[in-house]
Amino acid sequence: MAALSSGGQIALAFVGGFLAALLVMAVVAFSFLRSSDAYGLGHWKLNAKMPLSTMWMNLGYWTNAKGEPIHDFEEACSTLLRNILDRAGILNQPGGRPQQPPRSLAVLDLGFGCGDQTFELVRLTRPERGWDAFRYVGLTLSRVQIQAARRCVAREQLLAAADNGPDADSFQLFCADAARPGTWDERTRAAVEALADERYAERWLLALDCLYHFKPSRRPVFEYAARRLRANSMAFDLVLNENASFGDKLRMRAVGVMMGCPVDTFLTEKEYLDQLVECGYDRESSTISDISEHVFSGVSGFIDSQERALSQYSVTLGGYKLAGRLFEWFGRSKVVKAVIVVARTREDADLSSS
Ligand SMILES: C[S@@+](CC[C@H](N)C(=O)[O-])C[C@H]1O[C@@H](n2cnc3c(N)ncnc32)[C@H](O)[C@@H]1O
């Protein structure tokens, strides 16, 4: 009898809990339907076209080939990639290089983001541009970004399949700390080391707007690329202006720490070049080109205009607004320079001078 009554109590508590949950759900639904937002502008979420066509995230190069300003984020980000490839001598024109043999390319791409640069590279190294072999390994720290990149690659591959696109084995994406080659698991290491295959006459490390995050420093991966893969390096990076005031340099170090970078991540041009040489790159044929005038004012102006556009839908850019102010300060104070780095291994430099 006692057991029956405790069973009844449990059932009663269960029904009570269920009814309470129903009540809460009803209150939430009621307040949502009565809220002004249901017929405000919140339904932009329903109108946004998914999936987003790109998910680039770099500082961009905000001037086009005709010298006109760029106003579009996707265009600025992909133009930055093209500028890096161009300075590295990889950007063949459509139609290839008349009278020249086809070229073969292996790329180790660090911090590849959500896959946009992966496919941009695939497009730019197609046979009609004079390339007959392409192999690509991408490394990123972010699990959510690798998932987004895999979706992007699968989508693009479907589109490219009809158009004789590259085979799926020619590019591989891994979640790994690119700054610390010693931590790579066996699969990642094997895929990266396969890039050293001599079938790929041109081997490159690519780092598009990520090296200043690398802990403990850029050194281990530069050394690995130069000595183990015999790969040249091309990158977009930030270098400290040796003429900046002591106060600005100090502020810049604090900004770096706030961004989660090592405290000494921002090197002057000379320190950067010395580090490349110590890692196995050739001083004479390596270049660091200042492109600040095409970067900082463009990206900070774009962030302002995007904030204004989004505010019409009551959406705010949040933390990106602070980033915009910082980029504006970088441009105005010239405390750091936005640069394209192209470094050739000593062996490659020897070959090109012989
Ligand atoms: C500014 S985003 C650039 C993304 C991409 N390159 C683009 O242009 O859209 C920096 C990227 O570097 C990646 N990253 C930072 N540190 C890394 C590390 N140690 N290893 C691998 N990826 C890293 C981040 O996950 C992020 O995707």
GROMACS .gro file of N, CA, C and O and ligand atoms in nm, residues 55-58 110-114 116-117 139-142 145 176-179 208-210 212-215, ligand 1:
model
  135
   55MET      N    1   3.375   3.242  -4.713
   55MET     CA    2   3.400   3.265  -4.569
   55MET      C    3   3.546   3.308  -4.550
   55MET      O    4   3.615   3.259  -4.461
   56TRP      N    5   3.593   3.398  -4.636
   56TRP     CA    6   3.730   3.449  -4.624
   56TRP      C    7   3.748   3.520  -4.489
   56TRP      O    8   3.650   3.572  -4.434
   57MET      N    9   3.871   3.526  -4.442
   57MET     CA   10   3.896   3.610  -4.325
   57MET      C   11   4.042   3.654  -4.321
   57MET      O   12   4.123   3.599  -4.245
   58ASN      N   13   4.075   3.748  -4.411
   58ASN     CA   14   4.208   3.807  -4.398
   58ASN      C   15   4.195   3.958  -4.414
   58ASN      O   16   4.085   4.009  -4.437
  110LEU      N   17   4.926   2.687  -4.455
  110LEU     CA   18   4.906   2.696  -4.309
  110LEU      C   19   4.792   2.793  -4.277
  110LEU      O   20   4.787   2.902  -4.334
  111GLY      N   21   4.701   2.753  -4.188
  111GLY     CA   22   4.590   2.841  -4.148
  111GLY      C   23   4.503   2.877  -4.267
  111GLY      O   24   4.482   2.993  -4.297
  112PHE      N   25   4.449   2.772  -4.335
  112PHE     CA   26   4.379   2.795  -4.462
  112PHE      C   27   4.236   2.846  -4.445
  112PHE      O   28   4.166   2.869  -4.544
  113GLY      N   29   4.191   2.865  -4.320
  113GLY     CA   30   4.058   2.924  -4.299
  113GLY      C   31   3.947   2.828  -4.333
  113GLY      O   32   3.947   2.712  -4.291
  114CYS      N   33   3.850   2.874  -4.413
  114CYS     CA   34   3.732   2.792  -4.442
  114CYS      C   35   3.733   2.735  -4.584
  114CYS      O   36   3.628   2.698  -4.637
  116ASP      N   37   3.827   2.876  -4.881
  116ASP     CA   38   3.816   2.961  -5.001
  116ASP      C   39   3.950   2.969  -5.074
  116ASP      O   40   3.955   2.964  -5.196
  117GLN      N   41   4.059   2.979  -4.996
  117GLN     CA   42   4.188   2.992  -5.064
  117GLN      C   43   4.230   2.859  -5.126
  117GLN      O   44   4.302   2.858  -5.226
  139LEU      N   45   4.669   2.288  -4.331
  139LEU     CA   46   4.665   2.264  -4.186
  139LEU      C   47   4.593   2.379  -4.118
  139LEU      O   48   4.619   2.495  -4.149
  140THR      N   49   4.504   2.346  -4.025
  140THR     CA   50   4.440   2.451  -3.945
  140THR      C   51   4.423   2.402  -3.802
  140THR      O   52   4.411   2.282  -3.777
  141LEU      N   53   4.417   2.498  -3.712
  141LEU     CA   54   4.395   2.464  -3.571
  141LEU      C   55   4.248   2.443  -3.539
  141LEU      O   56   4.214   2.381  -3.441
  142SER      N   57   4.161   2.500  -3.624
  142SER     CA   58   4.021   2.511  -3.587
  142SER      C   59   3.935   2.396  -3.642
  142SER      O   60   3.927   2.377  -3.763
  145GLN      N   61   3.637   2.529  -3.845
  145GLN     CA   62   3.676   2.579  -3.976
  145GLN      C   63   3.709   2.465  -4.072
  145GLN      O   64   3.682   2.474  -4.191
  176ALA      N   65   4.566   2.050  -3.729
  176ALA     CA   66   4.698   2.033  -3.664
  176ALA      C   67   4.754   2.169  -3.631
  176ALA      O   68   4.717   2.269  -3.694
  177ASP      N   69   4.845   2.172  -3.534
  177ASP     CA   70   4.911   2.298  -3.500
  177ASP      C   71   5.027   2.319  -3.597
  177ASP      O   72   5.133   2.257  -3.584
  178ALA      N   73   5.004   2.406  -3.694
  178ALA     CA   74   5.105   2.426  -3.799
  178ALA      C   75   5.233   2.484  -3.743
  178ALA      O   76   5.339   2.472  -3.805
  179ALA      N   77   5.225   2.549  -3.627
  179ALA     CA   78   5.345   2.612  -3.570
  179ALA      C   79   5.440   2.510  -3.509
  179ALA      O   80   5.556   2.542  -3.483
  208LEU      N   81   4.876   3.261  -4.527
  208LEU     CA   82   4.799   3.382  -4.559
  208LEU      C   83   4.738   3.438  -4.430
  208LEU      O   84   4.636   3.390  -4.383
  209ASP      N   85   4.808   3.536  -4.371
  209ASP     CA   86   4.756   3.608  -4.256
  209ASP      C   87   4.738   3.520  -4.132
  209ASP      O   88   4.630   3.517  -4.072
  210CYS      N   89   4.841   3.446  -4.095
  210CYS     CA   90   4.830   3.364  -3.973
  210CYS      C   91   4.961   3.353  -3.895
  210CYS      O   92   4.957   3.319  -3.776
  212TYR      N   93   5.170   3.547  -3.743
  212TYR     CA   94   5.194   3.619  -3.618
  212TYR      C   95   5.126   3.551  -3.498
  212TYR      O   96   5.155   3.580  -3.383
  213HIS      N   97   5.034   3.457  -3.526
  213HIS     CA   98   4.972   3.381  -3.416
  213HIS      C   99   5.061   3.267  -3.367
  213HIS      O  100   5.034   3.208  -3.263
  214PHE      N  101   5.162   3.231  -3.447
  214PHE     CA  102   5.231   3.104  -3.422
  214PHE      C  103   5.313   3.103  -3.293
  214PHE      O  104   5.396   3.190  -3.271
  215LYS      N  105   5.287   2.999  -3.212
  215LYS     CA  106   5.357   2.982  -3.084
  215LYS      C  107   5.440   2.855  -3.092
  215LYS      O  108   5.386   2.753  -3.137
  355LIG     C1  109   4.315   3.555  -4.009
  355LIG     S1  110   4.271   3.388  -4.030
  355LIG     C2  111   4.317   3.361  -4.199
  355LIG     C3  112   4.235   3.251  -4.262
  355LIG     C4  113   4.258   3.229  -4.411
  355LIG     N1  114   4.398   3.220  -4.443
  355LIG     C5  115   4.192   3.336  -4.496
  355LIG     O1  116   4.267   3.415  -4.557
  355LIG     O2  117   4.069   3.340  -4.503
  355LIG     C6  118   4.400   3.303  -3.941
  355LIG     C7  119   4.385   3.152  -3.946
  355LIG     O3  120   4.504   3.091  -3.894
  355LIG     C8  121   4.467   2.977  -3.820
  355LIG     N2  122   4.576   2.948  -3.726
  355LIG     C9  123   4.623   3.028  -3.628
  355LIG     N3  124   4.724   2.967  -3.562
  355LIG    C10  125   4.740   2.845  -3.620
  355LIG    C11  126   4.827   2.735  -3.596
  355LIG     N4  127   4.917   2.737  -3.499
  355LIG     N5  128   4.813   2.625  -3.675
  355LIG    C12  129   4.722   2.621  -3.774
  355LIG     N6  130   4.636   2.723  -3.801
  355LIG    C13  131   4.645   2.833  -3.725
  355LIG    C14  132   4.335   3.014  -3.755
  355LIG     O4  133   4.261   2.898  -3.724
  355LIG    C15  134   4.269   3.099  -3.864
  355LIG     O5  135   4.190   3.020  -3.947
   0.00000   0.00000   0.00000
